[in-house]
Amino acid sequence: MSQLICHNLSVGYEGKKIISDLSFHVDAGDYLCIVGKNGSGKTTLMKTLLGLHKPMKGEVRAGEGLTLNTIGYLPQQTLVQRDFPASVREIVLSGFQGRCGLRPFYTKEEKKTAAQNLQRMGIRHLEKRCYRELSGGQQQRVLLARALCATQRMLLLDEPVSGLDPKVTADMYELIERLNREDGITVIMISHDIEAALKYATHILHIGDTLFFGTRRQFLDSKSGRLLVGGKGAAV
């Protein structure tokens, strides 16, 4: 059974439909990259998958015991969020808030898991630092550790390397790949980097004038894939 199923999905905002009649599924352990031109609806789709937007038509179903509060989400950062005056440890722990309900404290086990995720991201030494004092790459690792506190099953990442320099970008891609390959975490990632998408993804969802969903190899053999990889189409 798939972890996430979209059937005849149409999404948009303010009554404007951006994507129509989209169907795809994501199985446990998949690495799906969502590509397409700016304004094609990638972020709107991701927010719909998370339940932050209601579908205009169709449905999103979770399977294998997956629920919205067991999905880790790393959104695009705004300038205000980059300047957030909290400690690294506080931000990582906040990943558990979806499970806390009315409980006003974090459990011993949650604090232990947060420390482990800081260690996994290589930033345990930064846990007492103020988040806004960190570099862009360090901030993204903090947010990824926070997302991992919400899940051990599925990560949704919206442009996780945006604004990072090439070395930090490469490190972030390798970190995400290890989480997928070694820890078995399903990854759904929006990306403008078609080369990285084709290097790491098992599946591609292309959104544009035409919709495509399939394996990496099927994408390369498709018209959309040939245009993008050949440099004849619009940049992703």
PDB file of C-alpha atoms in Angstrom:
ATOM      1  CA  MET A   1       0.000   0.000   0.000  1.00  0.00           C
ATOM      2  CA  SER A   2       1.286   3.480  -0.859  1.00  0.00           C
ATOM      3  CA  GLN A   3       2.103   6.010   1.854  1.00  0.00           C
ATOM      4  CA  LEU A   4       0.508   8.873  -0.067  1.00  0.00           C
ATOM      5  CA  ILE A   5      -2.043   8.764  -2.898  1.00  0.00           C
ATOM      6  CA  CYS A   6      -3.346  11.701  -4.944  1.00  0.00           C
ATOM      7  CA  HIS A   7      -6.336  11.010  -7.173  1.00  0.00           C
ATOM      8  CA  ASN A   8      -7.691  13.440  -9.789  1.00  0.00           C
ATOM      9  CA  LEU A   9      -6.323  16.301  -7.700  1.00  0.00           C
ATOM     10  CA  SER A  10      -6.890  19.930  -8.662  1.00  0.00           C
ATOM     11  CA  VAL A  11      -5.213  22.640  -6.566  1.00  0.00           C
ATOM     12  CA  GLY A  12      -5.007  26.418  -6.493  1.00  0.00           C
ATOM     13  CA  TYR A  13      -5.768  29.431  -4.321  1.00  0.00           C
ATOM     14  CA  GLU A  14      -8.228  32.329  -4.200  1.00  0.00           C
ATOM     15  CA  GLY A  15     -10.483  30.394  -6.547  1.00  0.00           C
ATOM     16  CA  LYS A  16      -7.810  30.135  -9.240  1.00  0.00           C
ATOM     17  CA  LYS A  17      -7.016  26.603 -10.371  1.00  0.00           C
ATOM     18  CA  ILE A  18      -3.287  26.010 -11.044  1.00  0.00           C
ATOM     19  CA  ILE A  19      -3.034  22.212 -11.401  1.00  0.00           C
ATOM     20  CA  SER A  20      -5.857  20.037 -12.725  1.00  0.00           C
ATOM     21  CA  ASP A  21      -6.572  16.300 -12.584  1.00  0.00           C
ATOM     22  CA  LEU A  22      -3.238  15.198 -11.127  1.00  0.00           C
ATOM     23  CA  SER A  23      -2.861  11.584  -9.981  1.00  0.00           C
ATOM     24  CA  PHE A  24       0.251   9.998  -8.478  1.00  0.00           C
ATOM     25  CA  HIS A  25       1.320   7.852  -5.547  1.00  0.00           C
ATOM     26  CA  VAL A  26       4.347   7.707  -3.269  1.00  0.00           C
ATOM     27  CA  ASP A  27       5.531   4.430  -1.761  1.00  0.00           C
ATOM     28  CA  ALA A  28       7.659   3.954   1.339  1.00  0.00           C
ATOM     29  CA  GLY A  29      11.309   4.683   0.583  1.00  0.00           C
ATOM     30  CA  ASP A  30      10.634   6.672  -2.599  1.00  0.00           C
ATOM     31  CA  TYR A  31      12.534   9.874  -3.367  1.00  0.00           C
ATOM     32  CA  LEU A  32      10.186  12.053  -5.411  1.00  0.00           C
ATOM     33  CA  CYS A  33      11.335  15.349  -6.917  1.00  0.00           C
ATOM     34  CA  ILE A  34       8.687  17.846  -8.015  1.00  0.00           C
ATOM     35  CA  VAL A  35       9.948  20.064 -10.841  1.00  0.00           C
ATOM     36  CA  GLY A  36       8.386  22.751 -13.002  1.00  0.00           C
ATOM     37  CA  LYS A  37       8.524  26.426 -13.891  1.00  0.00           C
ATOM     38  CA  ASN A  38       8.035  29.182 -11.325  1.00  0.00           C
ATOM     39  CA  GLY A  39       4.328  29.701 -10.742  1.00  0.00           C
ATOM     40  CA  SER A  40       3.394  26.214 -11.881  1.00  0.00           C
ATOM     41  CA  GLY A  41       1.955  25.353  -8.456  1.00  0.00           C
ATOM     42  CA  LYS A  42       4.667  23.257  -6.811  1.00  0.00           C
ATOM     43  CA  THR A  43       4.457  24.899  -3.373  1.00  0.00           C
ATOM     44  CA  THR A  44       0.653  25.035  -3.528  1.00  0.00           C
ATOM     45  CA  LEU A  45       0.642  21.304  -4.246  1.00  0.00           C
ATOM     46  CA  MET A  46       2.941  20.593  -1.321  1.00  0.00           C
ATOM     47  CA  LYS A  47       0.783  22.620   1.053  1.00  0.00           C
ATOM     48  CA  THR A  48      -2.241  20.683  -0.203  1.00  0.00           C
ATOM     49  CA  LEU A  49      -0.463  17.392   0.533  1.00  0.00           C
ATOM     50  CA  LEU A  50       0.126  18.656   4.070  1.00  0.00           C
ATOM     51  CA  GLY A  51      -3.506  19.658   4.531  1.00  0.00           C
ATOM     52  CA  LEU A  52      -2.650  23.371   4.727  1.00  0.00           C
ATOM     53  CA  HIS A  53      -4.738  23.997   1.574  1.00  0.00           C
ATOM     54  CA  LYS A  54      -7.963  22.213   0.676  1.00  0.00           C
ATOM     55  CA  PRO A  55      -8.069  20.511  -2.733  1.00  0.00           C
ATOM     56  CA  MET A  56     -10.312  22.228  -5.257  1.00  0.00           C
ATOM     57  CA  LYS A  57     -11.157  18.764  -6.542  1.00  0.00           C
ATOM     58  CA  GLY A  58     -10.055  15.179  -5.985  1.00  0.00           C
ATOM     59  CA  GLU A  59      -8.431  13.788  -2.878  1.00  0.00           C
ATOM     60  CA  VAL A  60      -5.206  13.171  -0.978  1.00  0.00           C
ATOM     61  CA  ARG A  61      -5.093   9.923   1.000  1.00  0.00           C
ATOM     62  CA  ALA A  62      -2.465   8.696   3.429  1.00  0.00           C
ATOM     63  CA  GLY A  63      -1.723   5.005   3.866  1.00  0.00           C
ATOM     64  CA  GLU A  64       0.455   2.673   5.938  1.00  0.00           C
ATOM     65  CA  GLY A  65      -0.491   4.492   9.153  1.00  0.00           C
ATOM     66  CA  LEU A  66       0.852   7.831   7.899  1.00  0.00           C
ATOM     67  CA  THR A  67      -0.907  10.913   9.297  1.00  0.00           C
ATOM     68  CA  LEU A  68      -0.329  14.643   8.899  1.00  0.00           C
ATOM     69  CA  ASN A  69       1.376  14.894  12.289  1.00  0.00           C
ATOM     70  CA  THR A  70       3.859  12.179  11.283  1.00  0.00           C
ATOM     71  CA  ILE A  71       5.126  14.075   8.224  1.00  0.00           C
ATOM     72  CA  GLY A  72       8.182  16.298   8.592  1.00  0.00           C
ATOM     73  CA  TYR A  73       8.018  19.579   6.661  1.00  0.00           C
ATOM     74  CA  LEU A  74      10.835  21.931   5.723  1.00  0.00           C
ATOM     75  CA  PRO A  75       9.267  25.006   4.039  1.00  0.00           C
ATOM     76  CA  GLN A  76      10.998  27.784   2.156  1.00  0.00           C
ATOM     77  CA  GLN A  77      12.386  30.280   4.638  1.00  0.00           C
ATOM     78  CA  THR A  78      11.375  33.926   4.734  1.00  0.00           C
ATOM     79  CA  LEU A  79      13.682  36.723   5.890  1.00  0.00           C
ATOM     80  CA  VAL A  80      11.632  37.036   9.078  1.00  0.00           C
ATOM     81  CA  GLN A  81      12.068  33.336   9.863  1.00  0.00           C
ATOM     82  CA  ARG A  82      15.837  33.535   9.291  1.00  0.00           C
ATOM     83  CA  ASP A  83      15.970  36.197  12.009  1.00  0.00           C
ATOM     84  CA  PHE A  84      14.019  34.152  14.572  1.00  0.00           C
ATOM     85  CA  PRO A  85      15.454  34.829  18.087  1.00  0.00           C
ATOM     86  CA  ALA A  86      15.363  31.328  19.589  1.00  0.00           C
ATOM     87  CA  SER A  87      18.030  28.799  20.433  1.00  0.00           C
ATOM     88  CA  VAL A  88      18.815  25.936  18.084  1.00  0.00           C
ATOM     89  CA  ARG A  89      17.630  23.433  20.689  1.00  0.00           C
ATOM     90  CA  GLU A  90      14.295  25.237  21.131  1.00  0.00           C
ATOM     91  CA  ILE A  91      13.632  25.228  17.402  1.00  0.00           C
ATOM     92  CA  VAL A  92      14.474  21.553  16.992  1.00  0.00           C
ATOM     93  CA  LEU A  93      12.264  20.589  19.934  1.00  0.00           C
ATOM     94  CA  SER A  94       9.367  22.522  18.406  1.00  0.00           C
ATOM     95  CA  GLY A  95       9.157  19.759  15.808  1.00  0.00           C
ATOM     96  CA  PHE A  96       7.259  17.751  18.420  1.00  0.00           C
ATOM     97  CA  GLN A  97       4.496  20.343  18.871  1.00  0.00           C
ATOM     98  CA  GLY A  98       2.137  18.554  16.492  1.00  0.00           C
ATOM     99  CA  ARG A  99       2.134  15.585  18.871  1.00  0.00           C
ATOM    100  CA  CYS A 100       2.011  17.476  22.177  1.00  0.00           C
ATOM    101  CA  GLY A 101      -1.653  18.446  22.082  1.00  0.00           C
ATOM    102  CA  LEU A 102      -2.391  20.396  25.265  1.00  0.00           C
ATOM    103  CA  ARG A 103       0.721  19.080  27.012  1.00  0.00           C
ATOM    104  CA  PRO A 104       2.850  22.173  27.881  1.00  0.00           C
ATOM    105  CA  PHE A 105       6.198  20.373  28.093  1.00  0.00           C
ATOM    106  CA  TYR A 106       8.493  18.034  26.175  1.00  0.00           C
ATOM    107  CA  THR A 107       9.051  14.527  27.471  1.00  0.00           C
ATOM    108  CA  LYS A 108      12.415  13.041  28.342  1.00  0.00           C
ATOM    109  CA  GLU A 109      12.185  10.831  25.256  1.00  0.00           C
ATOM    110  CA  GLU A 110      11.448  13.816  23.011  1.00  0.00           C
ATOM    111  CA  LYS A 111      14.445  15.702  24.393  1.00  0.00           C
ATOM    112  CA  LYS A 112      16.615  12.637  23.761  1.00  0.00           C
ATOM    113  CA  THR A 113      15.352  12.326  20.176  1.00  0.00           C
ATOM    114  CA  ALA A 114      16.000  16.045  19.551  1.00  0.00           C
ATOM    115  CA  ALA A 115      19.580  15.619  20.745  1.00  0.00           C
ATOM    116  CA  GLN A 116      20.009  12.596  18.478  1.00  0.00           C
ATOM    117  CA  ASN A 117      18.706  14.535  15.472  1.00  0.00           C
ATOM    118  CA  LEU A 118      21.060  17.409  16.217  1.00  0.00           C
ATOM    119  CA  GLN A 119      23.857  14.840  16.224  1.00  0.00           C
ATOM    120  CA  ARG A 120      22.623  13.310  12.925  1.00  0.00           C
ATOM    121  CA  MET A 121      22.777  16.758  11.318  1.00  0.00           C
ATOM    122  CA  GLY A 122      26.264  17.412  12.718  1.00  0.00           C
ATOM    123  CA  ILE A 123      25.144  20.456  14.734  1.00  0.00           C
ATOM    124  CA  ARG A 124      24.982  19.195  18.327  1.00  0.00           C
ATOM    125  CA  HIS A 125      27.685  21.724  19.213  1.00  0.00           C
ATOM    126  CA  LEU A 126      25.374  24.553  18.107  1.00  0.00           C
ATOM    127  CA  GLU A 127      22.369  23.647  20.288  1.00  0.00           C
ATOM    128  CA  LYS A 128      22.738  26.655  22.612  1.00  0.00           C
ATOM    129  CA  ARG A 129      23.447  29.150  19.828  1.00  0.00           C
ATOM    130  CA  CYS A 130      20.839  31.651  18.680  1.00  0.00           C
ATOM    131  CA  TYR A 131      19.308  30.510  15.405  1.00  0.00           C
ATOM    132  CA  ARG A 132      19.581  33.898  13.693  1.00  0.00           C
ATOM    133  CA  GLU A 133      23.357  33.961  14.274  1.00  0.00           C
ATOM    134  CA  LEU A 134      23.904  30.839  12.129  1.00  0.00           C
ATOM    135  CA  SER A 135      24.883  30.594   8.485  1.00  0.00           C
ATOM    136  CA  GLY A 136      22.265  29.642   5.873  1.00  0.00           C
ATOM    137  CA  GLY A 137      23.551  26.088   5.682  1.00  0.00           C
ATOM    138  CA  GLN A 138      23.537  25.681   9.453  1.00  0.00           C
ATOM    139  CA  GLN A 139      19.987  27.026   9.629  1.00  0.00           C
ATOM    140  CA  GLN A 140      18.815  24.479   7.061  1.00  0.00           C
ATOM    141  CA  ARG A 141      20.373  21.672   9.101  1.00  0.00           C
ATOM    142  CA  VAL A 142      18.524  22.965  12.168  1.00  0.00           C
ATOM    143  CA  LEU A 143      15.224  22.940  10.267  1.00  0.00           C
ATOM    144  CA  LEU A 144      15.927  19.464   8.933  1.00  0.00           C
ATOM    145  CA  ALA A 145      16.601  18.241  12.492  1.00  0.00           C
ATOM    146  CA  ARG A 146      13.298  19.861  13.489  1.00  0.00           C
ATOM    147  CA  ALA A 147      11.470  18.080  10.658  1.00  0.00           C
ATOM    148  CA  LEU A 148      12.988  14.767  11.762  1.00  0.00           C
ATOM    149  CA  CYS A 149      11.472  15.281  15.221  1.00  0.00           C
ATOM    150  CA  ALA A 150       8.079  15.168  13.535  1.00  0.00           C
ATOM    151  CA  THR A 151       8.756  12.008  11.538  1.00  0.00           C
ATOM    152  CA  GLN A 152      10.754   8.887  10.936  1.00  0.00           C
ATOM    153  CA  ARG A 153       8.725   8.135   7.806  1.00  0.00           C
ATOM    154  CA  MET A 154       8.266  11.022   5.351  1.00  0.00           C
ATOM    155  CA  LEU A 155       9.913  14.396   4.719  1.00  0.00           C
ATOM    156  CA  LEU A 156       8.432  17.151   2.531  1.00  0.00           C
ATOM    157  CA  LEU A 157      11.117  19.645   1.506  1.00  0.00           C
ATOM    158  CA  ASP A 158      10.419  22.891  -0.372  1.00  0.00           C
ATOM    159  CA  GLU A 159      13.610  24.094  -2.096  1.00  0.00           C
ATOM    160  CA  PRO A 160      15.885  23.016   0.797  1.00  0.00           C
ATOM    161  CA  VAL A 161      19.071  24.330  -0.880  1.00  0.00           C
ATOM    162  CA  SER A 162      17.714  27.704  -2.001  1.00  0.00           C
ATOM    163  CA  GLY A 163      20.289  30.466  -1.448  1.00  0.00           C
ATOM    164  CA  LEU A 164      23.072  28.120  -0.365  1.00  0.00           C
ATOM    165  CA  ASP A 165      26.543  28.132  -1.906  1.00  0.00           C
ATOM    166  CA  PRO A 166      27.599  25.137  -4.076  1.00  0.00           C
ATOM    167  CA  LYS A 167      29.583  23.335  -1.358  1.00  0.00           C
ATOM    168  CA  VAL A 168      26.809  23.652   1.245  1.00  0.00           C
ATOM    169  CA  THR A 169      24.252  22.669  -1.413  1.00  0.00           C
ATOM    170  CA  ALA A 170      26.173  19.470  -2.217  1.00  0.00           C
ATOM    171  CA  ASP A 171      26.448  18.630   1.497  1.00  0.00           C
ATOM    172  CA  MET A 172      22.700  19.149   1.980  1.00  0.00           C
ATOM    173  CA  TYR A 173      21.829  16.916  -0.980  1.00  0.00           C
ATOM    174  CA  GLU A 174      24.089  14.155   0.378  1.00  0.00           C
ATOM    175  CA  LEU A 175      22.530  14.496   3.832  1.00  0.00           C
ATOM    176  CA  ILE A 176      19.011  14.124   2.413  1.00  0.00           C
ATOM    177  CA  GLU A 177      20.097  11.153   0.297  1.00  0.00           C
ATOM    178  CA  ARG A 178      21.485   9.361   3.369  1.00  0.00           C
ATOM    179  CA  LEU A 179      18.224   9.896   5.238  1.00  0.00           C
ATOM    180  CA  ASN A 180      16.416   8.306   2.292  1.00  0.00           C
ATOM    181  CA  ARG A 181      18.840   5.503   1.488  1.00  0.00           C
ATOM    182  CA  GLU A 182      20.134   4.520   4.927  1.00  0.00           C
ATOM    183  CA  ASP A 183      17.216   5.430   7.205  1.00  0.00           C
ATOM    184  CA  GLY A 184      14.438   4.569   4.738  1.00  0.00           C
ATOM    185  CA  ILE A 185      12.718   7.954   5.064  1.00  0.00           C
ATOM    186  CA  THR A 186      10.469   8.795   2.118  1.00  0.00           C
ATOM    187  CA  VAL A 187      11.414  12.138   0.550  1.00  0.00           C
ATOM    188  CA  ILE A 188       9.205  14.494  -1.472  1.00  0.00           C
ATOM    189  CA  MET A 189      11.242  17.510  -2.566  1.00  0.00           C
ATOM    190  CA  ILE A 190      10.516  20.559  -4.695  1.00  0.00           C
ATOM    191  CA  SER A 191      13.592  21.436  -6.729  1.00  0.00           C
ATOM    192  CA  HIS A 192      14.715  23.830  -9.453  1.00  0.00           C
ATOM    193  CA  ASP A 193      17.873  21.753  -9.910  1.00  0.00           C
ATOM    194  CA  ILE A 194      17.109  19.200 -12.619  1.00  0.00           C
ATOM    195  CA  GLU A 195      20.627  17.712 -12.459  1.00  0.00           C
ATOM    196  CA  ALA A 196      20.268  16.992  -8.745  1.00  0.00           C
ATOM    197  CA  ALA A 197      16.744  15.670  -9.262  1.00  0.00           C
ATOM    198  CA  LEU A 198      17.982  13.187 -11.847  1.00  0.00           C
ATOM    199  CA  LYS A 199      20.951  12.201  -9.683  1.00  0.00           C
ATOM    200  CA  TYR A 200      19.065  11.474  -6.469  1.00  0.00           C
ATOM    201  CA  ALA A 201      15.355  10.957  -7.196  1.00  0.00           C
ATOM    202  CA  THR A 202      13.705   7.606  -7.814  1.00  0.00           C
ATOM    203  CA  HIS A 203      10.635   9.368  -9.264  1.00  0.00           C
ATOM    204  CA  ILE A 204       9.900  12.688 -10.963  1.00  0.00           C
ATOM    205  CA  LEU A 205       6.701  14.718 -10.954  1.00  0.00           C
ATOM    206  CA  HIS A 206       6.821  17.436 -13.608  1.00  0.00           C
ATOM    207  CA  ILE A 207       4.205  20.178 -13.413  1.00  0.00           C
ATOM    208  CA  GLY A 208       3.571  22.502 -16.332  1.00  0.00           C
ATOM    209  CA  ASP A 209       1.567  22.683 -19.529  1.00  0.00           C
ATOM    210  CA  THR A 210       1.634  18.891 -19.413  1.00  0.00           C
ATOM    211  CA  LEU A 211       1.849  16.712 -16.323  1.00  0.00           C
ATOM    212  CA  PHE A 212       4.254  13.804 -15.941  1.00  0.00           C
ATOM    213  CA  PHE A 213       4.722  11.303 -13.131  1.00  0.00           C
ATOM    214  CA  GLY A 214       6.986   8.274 -13.299  1.00  0.00           C
ATOM    215  CA  THR A 215      10.402   6.864 -12.557  1.00  0.00           C
ATOM    216  CA  ARG A 216      13.589   8.752 -13.320  1.00  0.00           C
ATOM    217  CA  ARG A 217      14.189   6.558 -16.373  1.00  0.00           C
ATOM    218  CA  GLN A 218      10.639   7.070 -17.644  1.00  0.00           C
ATOM    219  CA  PHE A 219      11.079  10.822 -17.246  1.00  0.00           C
ATOM    220  CA  LEU A 220      14.294  10.798 -19.275  1.00  0.00           C
ATOM    221  CA  ASP A 221      12.461   8.925 -22.026  1.00  0.00           C
ATOM    222  CA  SER A 222       9.467  11.298 -21.978  1.00  0.00           C
ATOM    223  CA  LYS A 223       8.966  14.412 -24.095  1.00  0.00           C
ATOM    224  CA  SER A 224       9.109  16.633 -20.982  1.00  0.00           C
ATOM    225  CA  GLY A 225      12.325  15.002 -19.854  1.00  0.00           C
ATOM    226  CA  ARG A 226      14.025  15.221 -23.243  1.00  0.00           C
ATOM    227  CA  LEU A 227      13.181  18.916 -23.547  1.00  0.00           C
ATOM    228  CA  LEU A 228      14.427  19.788 -20.076  1.00  0.00           C
ATOM    229  CA  VAL A 229      17.578  17.689 -20.103  1.00  0.00           C
ATOM    230  CA  GLY A 230      18.362  18.766 -23.667  1.00  0.00           C
ATOM    231  CA  GLY A 231      18.085  22.394 -22.694  1.00  0.00           C
ATOM    232  CA  LYS A 232      15.386  23.080 -25.276  1.00  0.00           C
ATOM    233  CA  GLY A 233      12.601  23.741 -22.820  1.00  0.00           C
ATOM    234  CA  ALA A 234      12.045  26.189 -20.010  1.00  0.00           C
ATOM    235  CA  ALA A 235      14.357  25.891 -17.049  1.00  0.00           C
ATOM    236  CA  VAL A 236      12.998  24.014 -14.073  1.00  0.00           C
TER     237      VAL A 236
END
